[in-house]
Short mmCIF file of C-alpha atoms and ligand atoms in Angstrom, two decimals:
data_model
loop_
_atom_site.label_atom_id
_atom_site.label_comp_id
_atom_site.label_asym_id
_atom_site.label_seq_id
_atom_site.Cartn_x
_atom_site.Cartn_y
_atom_site.Cartn_z
CA UNK A 22 -8.17 21.08 -4.38
CA UNK A 23 -10.98 19.48 -2.43
CA UNK A 24 -13.57 16.87 -3.28
CA UNK A 25 -17.02 18.25 -4.10
CA UNK A 26 -19.91 17.94 -1.65
CA UNK A 27 -22.10 15.63 -3.69
CA UNK A 28 -19.27 13.16 -4.31
CA UNK A 29 -18.61 13.13 -0.54
CA UNK A 30 -22.31 12.65 0.20
CA UNK A 31 -22.65 9.76 -2.27
CA UNK A 32 -19.48 8.13 -0.93
CA UNK A 33 -20.63 8.48 2.70
CA UNK A 34 -24.04 7.02 1.89
CA UNK A 35 -22.51 3.99 0.17
CA UNK A 36 -20.15 3.46 3.10
CA UNK A 37 -23.04 3.88 5.55
CA UNK A 38 -24.93 1.01 3.93
CA UNK A 39 -21.85 -1.20 3.48
CA UNK A 40 -21.05 -4.22 5.66
CA UNK A 41 -17.74 -5.28 4.13
CA UNK A 42 -15.10 -2.77 2.96
CA UNK A 43 -11.62 -3.02 1.38
CA UNK A 44 -9.19 -0.10 1.56
CA UNK A 45 -6.66 -0.60 -1.28
CA UNK A 46 -3.73 1.74 -0.66
CA UNK A 47 -0.55 2.90 -2.40
CA UNK A 48 2.31 5.27 -1.76
CA UNK A 49 0.05 8.34 -1.91
CA UNK A 50 -1.45 7.65 1.53
CA UNK A 51 2.06 7.89 3.02
CA UNK A 52 3.00 11.05 1.10
CA UNK A 53 1.84 13.31 3.95
CA UNK A 54 3.96 11.27 6.33
CA UNK A 55 6.98 12.53 4.39
CA UNK A 56 7.62 9.32 2.43
CA UNK A 57 8.14 10.10 -1.28
CA UNK A 58 5.86 8.30 -3.73
CA UNK A 59 7.24 6.51 -6.78
CA UNK A 60 5.85 8.27 -9.80
CA UNK A 61 4.99 11.78 -8.63
CA UNK A 62 7.32 14.65 -9.49
CA UNK A 63 10.25 14.31 -7.04
CA UNK A 64 9.23 10.69 -6.43
CA UNK A 65 11.59 7.77 -6.00
CA UNK A 66 11.46 6.67 -9.61
CA UNK A 67 12.43 10.16 -10.79
CA UNK A 68 15.94 9.64 -9.44
CA UNK A 69 16.30 5.95 -10.20
CA UNK A 70 14.72 3.65 -12.79
CA UNK A 71 12.91 0.82 -10.97
CA UNK A 72 14.76 -1.77 -13.07
CA UNK A 73 18.05 -0.51 -11.61
CA UNK A 74 17.04 -1.06 -8.02
CA UNK A 75 13.80 -2.93 -7.43
CA UNK A 76 14.52 -6.17 -9.31
CA UNK A 77 16.32 -9.42 -8.39
CA UNK A 78 18.67 -8.86 -11.35
CA UNK A 79 19.70 -5.45 -9.96
CA UNK A 80 20.38 -7.05 -6.58
CA UNK A 81 22.39 -9.92 -8.10
CA UNK A 82 24.36 -7.41 -10.18
CA UNK A 83 25.09 -5.04 -7.32
CA UNK A 84 23.74 -6.21 -3.93
CA UNK A 85 25.45 -3.46 -1.95
CA UNK A 86 23.96 -0.66 -4.08
CA UNK A 87 20.42 -2.04 -3.75
CA UNK A 88 20.94 -2.74 -0.03
CA UNK A 89 22.19 0.84 0.58
CA UNK A 90 19.12 2.25 -1.23
CA UNK A 91 16.79 0.28 1.02
CA UNK A 92 18.77 1.33 4.09
CA UNK A 93 18.19 4.93 3.02
CA UNK A 94 14.46 4.26 2.61
CA UNK A 95 14.36 2.51 6.01
CA UNK A 96 15.78 5.64 7.62
CA UNK A 97 13.11 7.83 5.91
CA UNK A 98 10.38 5.40 7.00
CA UNK A 99 11.70 5.11 10.58
CA UNK A 100 11.43 8.91 10.89
CA UNK A 101 7.88 8.93 9.50
CA UNK A 102 4.67 8.89 11.53
CA UNK A 103 1.22 7.74 10.41
CA UNK A 104 -0.88 10.70 9.20
CA UNK A 105 -4.62 11.48 9.66
CA UNK A 106 -5.37 9.35 6.58
CA UNK A 107 -3.92 6.21 8.20
CA UNK A 108 -5.67 6.98 11.49
CA UNK A 109 -9.04 7.55 9.78
CA UNK A 110 -8.84 4.09 8.15
CA UNK A 111 -8.03 2.51 11.51
CA UNK A 112 -11.01 4.35 13.07
CA UNK A 113 -13.35 3.10 10.29
CA UNK A 114 -12.65 -0.58 11.10
CA UNK A 115 -15.12 -1.04 14.03
CA UNK A 116 -17.96 0.40 11.90
CA UNK A 117 -17.98 -2.62 9.60
CA UNK A 118 -18.48 -6.37 9.77
CA UNK A 119 -15.26 -6.71 7.75
CA UNK A 120 -12.68 -3.99 7.02
CA UNK A 121 -9.51 -5.08 5.20
CA UNK A 122 -6.56 -2.86 4.34
CA UNK A 123 -4.86 -4.25 1.21
CA UNK A 124 -1.67 -2.25 0.84
CA UNK A 125 1.09 -2.05 -1.77
CA UNK A 126 3.13 -0.07 0.74
CA UNK A 127 6.02 -1.55 2.70
CA UNK A 128 6.22 1.10 5.45
CA UNK A 129 3.90 -0.53 8.05
CA UNK A 130 2.28 2.85 8.79
CA UNK A 131 -1.20 1.25 8.67
CA UNK A 132 -0.23 -1.12 11.49
CA UNK A 133 1.36 1.71 13.45
CA UNK A 134 -1.90 3.71 13.09
CA UNK A 135 -3.83 0.80 14.63
CA UNK A 136 -5.28 -1.01 11.61
CA UNK A 137 -5.61 -4.66 12.59
CA UNK A 138 -6.33 -6.47 9.32
CA UNK A 139 -3.57 -5.41 6.91
CA UNK A 140 -2.52 -7.46 3.87
CA UNK A 141 0.96 -6.43 2.61
CA UNK A 142 0.98 -7.37 -1.08
CA UNK A 143 4.55 -6.19 -1.70
CA UNK A 144 6.10 -7.32 1.58
CA UNK A 145 7.69 -5.15 4.24
CA UNK A 146 10.90 -3.15 4.33
CA UNK A 147 11.24 -3.96 8.04
CA UNK A 148 11.95 -7.64 7.37
CA UNK A 149 14.99 -9.21 5.62
CA UNK A 150 15.83 -12.66 4.28
CA UNK A 151 18.61 -14.49 2.44
CA UNK A 152 18.31 -14.10 -1.35
CA UNK A 153 19.76 -17.60 -1.83
CA UNK A 154 18.25 -19.89 0.84
CA UNK A 155 15.29 -17.70 1.83
CA UNK A 156 15.88 -17.93 5.58
CA UNK A 157 14.69 -14.86 7.51
CA UNK A 158 17.59 -12.66 8.75
CA UNK A 159 17.56 -10.57 11.89
CA UNK A 160 20.40 -8.54 13.35
CA UNK A 161 20.45 -5.77 16.00
CA UNK A 162 22.08 -3.16 13.79
CA UNK A 163 22.24 -3.59 10.06
CA UNK A 164 25.22 -2.32 8.02
CA UNK A 165 24.46 0.81 6.00
CA UNK A 166 26.42 0.14 2.82
CA UNK A 167 26.99 -3.60 2.42
CA UNK A 168 24.36 -6.32 2.09
CA UNK A 169 25.07 -8.78 4.98
CA UNK A 170 26.05 -12.39 4.24
CA UNK A 171 23.81 -15.28 5.28
CA UNK A 172 25.34 -17.28 8.17
CA UNK A 173 23.77 -20.48 6.81
CA UNK A 174 24.68 -20.48 3.10
CA UNK A 175 26.84 -17.43 2.41
CA UNK A 176 24.17 -15.86 0.18
CA UNK A 177 23.44 -12.12 0.40
CA UNK A 178 20.73 -10.69 2.63
CA UNK A 179 17.97 -8.59 1.02
CA UNK A 180 14.85 -6.68 2.18
CA UNK A 181 11.71 -8.82 2.23
CA UNK A 182 9.90 -6.71 -0.38
CA UNK A 183 8.47 -7.95 -3.70
CA UNK A 184 10.57 -6.71 -6.62
CA UNK A 185 9.49 -6.39 -10.25
CA UNK A 186 9.39 -9.82 -11.88
CA UNK A 187 8.88 -11.52 -8.50
CA UNK A 188 5.72 -13.26 -7.42
CA UNK A 189 3.56 -11.70 -4.74
CA UNK A 190 3.17 -13.78 -1.54
CA UNK A 191 0.57 -16.33 -2.71
CA UNK A 192 -1.36 -16.64 0.56
CA UNK A 193 -1.58 -12.86 1.01
CA UNK A 194 -2.73 -12.29 -2.57
CA UNK A 195 -5.32 -15.09 -2.31
CA UNK A 196 -6.71 -13.53 0.88
CA UNK A 197 -6.84 -10.13 -0.86
CA UNK A 198 -8.74 -11.66 -3.78
CA UNK A 199 -11.29 -13.15 -1.37
CA UNK A 200 -11.72 -9.80 0.37
CA UNK A 201 -12.32 -7.89 -2.88
CA UNK A 202 -14.67 -10.58 -4.21
CA UNK A 203 -17.06 -10.07 -1.26
CA UNK A 204 -16.72 -6.38 -0.40
CA UNK A 205 -19.57 -3.88 -0.85
CA UNK A 206 -17.20 -0.91 -1.19
CA UNK A 207 -13.55 -0.68 -2.28
CA UNK A 208 -11.68 2.53 -1.47
CA UNK A 209 -8.73 2.98 -3.89
CA UNK A 210 -6.47 5.38 -2.02
CA UNK A 211 -3.21 7.02 -3.14
CA UNK A 212 -2.30 4.66 -5.94
CA UNK A 213 -1.54 5.29 -9.60
CA UNK A 214 -2.83 1.80 -10.40
CA UNK A 215 0.16 1.09 -12.65
CA UNK A 216 1.48 -2.01 -10.93
CA UNK A 217 -0.03 -5.45 -11.51
CA UNK A 218 -1.31 -7.85 -10.37
CA UNK A 219 -2.09 -5.55 -7.37
CA UNK A 220 -4.07 -2.98 -9.38
CA UNK A 221 -6.11 -5.82 -10.90
CA UNK A 222 -7.79 -6.25 -7.51
CA UNK A 223 -9.72 -3.01 -8.03
CA UNK A 224 -11.14 -4.33 -11.30
CA UNK A 225 -11.96 -7.65 -9.59
CA UNK A 226 -13.94 -5.75 -6.93
CA UNK A 227 -15.75 -3.77 -9.60
CA UNK A 228 -16.67 -6.88 -11.57
CA UNK A 229 -17.91 -8.50 -8.36
CA UNK A 230 -20.36 -5.61 -7.92
CA UNK A 231 -18.58 -3.41 -5.37
CA UNK A 232 -18.82 0.38 -5.43
CA UNK A 233 -15.33 1.74 -6.16
CA UNK A 234 -14.41 5.07 -4.58
CA UNK A 235 -11.10 6.67 -5.63
CA UNK A 236 -9.31 8.98 -3.15
CA UNK A 237 -6.55 10.79 -5.05
CA UNK A 238 -5.78 14.42 -5.95
CA UNK A 239 -5.24 13.26 -9.54
CA UNK A 240 -6.94 10.97 -12.04
CA UNK A 241 -5.19 7.60 -12.43
CA UNK A 242 -5.23 4.38 -14.48
CA UNK A 243 -7.94 3.21 -12.06
CA UNK A 244 -10.23 6.22 -12.49
CA UNK A 245 -12.25 4.39 -15.19
CA UNK A 246 -13.09 1.74 -12.56
CA UNK A 247 -14.28 4.33 -10.02
CA UNK A 248 -17.97 5.03 -9.42
CA UNK A 249 -17.05 8.03 -7.27
CA UNK A 250 -13.85 10.13 -7.30
CA UNK A 251 -12.89 12.18 -4.23
CA UNK A 252 -10.22 14.52 -5.62
CA UNK A 253 -8.11 15.44 -2.63
CA UNK A 254 -5.37 14.29 -0.30
CA UNK A 255 -5.96 11.13 1.76
CA UNK A 256 -5.00 13.02 4.93
CA UNK A 257 -7.91 15.41 4.32
CA UNK A 258 -10.49 13.27 2.53
CA UNK A 259 -10.44 10.18 4.79
CA UNK A 260 -11.09 12.03 8.09
CA UNK A 261 -13.99 13.89 6.39
CA UNK A 262 -15.37 10.59 5.05
CA UNK A 263 -15.13 9.10 8.56
CA UNK A 264 -16.99 12.09 10.02
CA UNK A 265 -19.83 11.76 7.49
CA UNK A 266 -19.97 7.98 8.01
CA UNK A 267 -20.39 8.43 11.79
CA UNK A 268 -23.06 11.10 11.21
CA UNK A 269 -24.99 8.79 8.89
CA UNK A 270 -24.75 5.81 11.24
CA UNK A 271 -25.96 7.94 14.18
CA UNK A 272 -28.99 9.07 12.12
CA UNK A 273 -29.70 5.41 11.27
CA UNK A 274 -29.49 4.30 14.90
CA UNK A 275 -31.78 7.20 16.02
CA UNK A 276 -34.26 6.26 13.32
CA UNK A 277 -34.20 2.83 15.00
C1 BV8 B 20 4.46 -10.06 -10.87
C2 BV8 B 20 8.94 -2.89 -4.53
C3 BV8 B 20 4.20 -12.28 -11.64
C4 BV8 B 20 8.95 -2.62 -3.11
C5 BV8 B 20 7.25 -2.59 -6.14
C6 BV8 B 20 0.52 -7.74 -15.83
C7 BV8 B 20 0.28 -8.79 -14.96
C8 BV8 B 20 1.26 -9.20 -14.06
C9 BV8 B 20 2.49 -8.52 -14.00
C10 BV8 B 20 2.73 -7.47 -14.87
C11 BV8 B 20 1.76 -7.09 -15.77
N1 BV8 B 20 2.28 -6.05 -16.50
C12 BV8 B 20 3.53 -5.77 -16.05
C13 BV8 B 20 3.84 -6.63 -15.07
C14 BV8 B 20 5.11 -6.64 -14.37
C15 BV8 B 20 5.15 -5.69 -13.17
C16 BV8 B 20 4.38 -4.41 -13.37
O1 BV8 B 20 3.24 -4.29 -12.93
N2 BV8 B 20 5.02 -3.43 -13.98
C17 BV8 B 20 4.36 -2.14 -14.17
C18 BV8 B 20 5.32 -1.02 -13.76
C19 BV8 B 20 3.92 -2.05 -15.60
N3 BV8 B 20 4.62 -6.40 -12.01
C20 BV8 B 20 5.45 -7.22 -11.33
O2 BV8 B 20 6.59 -7.48 -11.67
C21 BV8 B 20 4.88 -7.84 -10.06
N4 BV8 B 20 5.13 -9.25 -10.03
O3 BV8 B 20 3.76 -9.64 -11.71
O4 BV8 B 20 4.70 -11.42 -10.65
C22 BV8 B 20 5.26 -12.33 -12.68
C23 BV8 B 20 6.46 -12.93 -12.36
C24 BV8 B 20 7.45 -12.98 -13.35
C25 BV8 B 20 7.24 -12.40 -14.62
C26 BV8 B 20 6.03 -11.74 -14.89
C27 BV8 B 20 5.04 -11.70 -13.93
C28 BV8 B 20 5.59 -7.27 -8.83
C29 BV8 B 20 5.14 -5.88 -8.58
C30 BV8 B 20 5.74 -5.35 -7.27
C31 BV8 B 20 6.84 -4.43 -7.62
N5 BV8 B 20 7.37 -3.83 -6.40
N6 BV8 B 20 7.95 -2.05 -5.19
C32 BV8 B 20 9.48 -1.23 -2.95
O5 BV8 B 20 10.66 -1.00 -3.22
O6 BV8 B 20 8.67 -0.40 -2.54
S1 BV8 B 20 6.18 -1.63 -7.05
C33 BV8 B 20 6.01 -0.07 -6.42
O7 BV8 B 20 4.90 0.49 -7.15
C34 BV8 B 20 5.59 -0.03 -4.97
O8 BV8 B 20 5.39 -1.29 -4.36
C35 BV8 B 20 4.27 0.72 -5.02
O9 BV8 B 20 3.46 0.33 -4.01
C36 BV8 B 20 3.76 0.28 -6.34
C37 BV8 B 20 2.61 1.04 -6.90
O10 BV8 B 20 2.92 2.42 -6.86
P1 BV8 B 20 1.88 3.36 -6.08
O11 BV8 B 20 1.80 2.87 -4.68
O12 BV8 B 20 0.62 3.46 -6.85
O13 BV8 B 20 2.66 4.74 -6.06
P2 BV8 B 20 2.80 5.78 -7.27
O14 BV8 B 20 3.92 6.71 -6.92
O15 BV8 B 20 2.81 5.05 -8.57
O16 BV8 B 20 1.42 6.62 -7.22
C38 BV8 B 20 1.17 7.45 -6.09
C39 BV8 B 20 -0.26 7.95 -6.24
O17 BV8 B 20 -0.59 8.69 -5.07
C40 BV8 B 20 -0.46 8.89 -7.41
O18 BV8 B 20 -1.64 8.52 -8.10
C41 BV8 B 20 -0.64 10.27 -6.76
O19 BV8 B 20 -1.55 11.08 -7.48
C42 BV8 B 20 -1.23 9.88 -5.43
N7 BV8 B 20 -1.00 10.83 -4.34
C43 BV8 B 20 0.05 11.66 -4.14
N8 BV8 B 20 -0.12 12.35 -2.98
C44 BV8 B 20 -1.29 11.90 -2.43
C45 BV8 B 20 -1.86 10.94 -3.29
N9 BV8 B 20 -3.02 10.32 -3.03
C46 BV8 B 20 -3.66 10.65 -1.89
N10 BV8 B 20 -3.18 11.57 -1.01
C47 BV8 B 20 -2.01 12.21 -1.25
N11 BV8 B 20 -1.55 13.12 -0.37
ZN1 ZN B 21 21.15 -18.27 3.07
#
């Protein structure tokens, strides 16, 4: 399924006139890198209920089980490469006064694709810390099955991701709120918009007067906030949007 020409044209025109842009991304942008999403058929949550694995209670109940699940996801992520969707966002950055990637993803593929301003709302799977004293934890090779023990307090080590019922990193979320409050365009890419307070940022952008463009093969909870919907895969739609943006900017610069 591909986005229709007029929607592309309208989206490219809005981007062409924009000075400040936010790209709000979810698991869908990493789908074509081979990382399963959460709520799609075959997604992560199909096999496990989030409450069983992505909550502090689940970790306190069974730290080794949660740790082993994240080790499995780390292996999948380590084998993944950024896809054309990630690279297109990185290539868009120099075209704007301000271009901020606000991601719910924990795979760091935006950074690996070259995006420089990336706000990780839900943390990163590549960092770990002690669940009891909070100290960061680094070790050359991590055990596969058992959550390590903190050398300082004996607590258990966990991935530095935000679980359900946990607060998002305050400074990161505040910076994301500032970015959405002043952006001209917000691209909502590859997210079902089911998780708050992250998804609320799209509504904040809308209320602040931004044009919201949704890039997703399917309609989502955020579709009602979208002014334009590009129904297709991020790996296809974003490179096409970049091409049309460059075309439009060239025309503008020729027109003087
Ligand atoms: C919190 C952990 C305060 C890391 C995750 C209202 C206000 C505040 C809170 C709540 C609220 N209502 C409910 C809550 C609680 C909860 C929540 O939102 N629950 C939901 C499920 C109802 N929120 C929280 O607990 C948050 N904390 O609120 O703190 C507080 C404190 C105490 C008590 C109360 C409140 C914490 C949320 C963070 C949870 N952590 N993950 C990890 O293991 O990864 S959430 C998980 O879902 C991931 O982080 C993921 O990023 C996030 C969102 O999922 P998506 O990225 O959107 O992925 P999904 O699979 O859903 O969708 C994929 C989309 O891609 C689809 O639309 C599909 O069509 C599309 N797609 C597929 N292929 C492609 C594609 N698109 C483009 N191209 C393709 N090729
Ligand atoms: Zn500790």
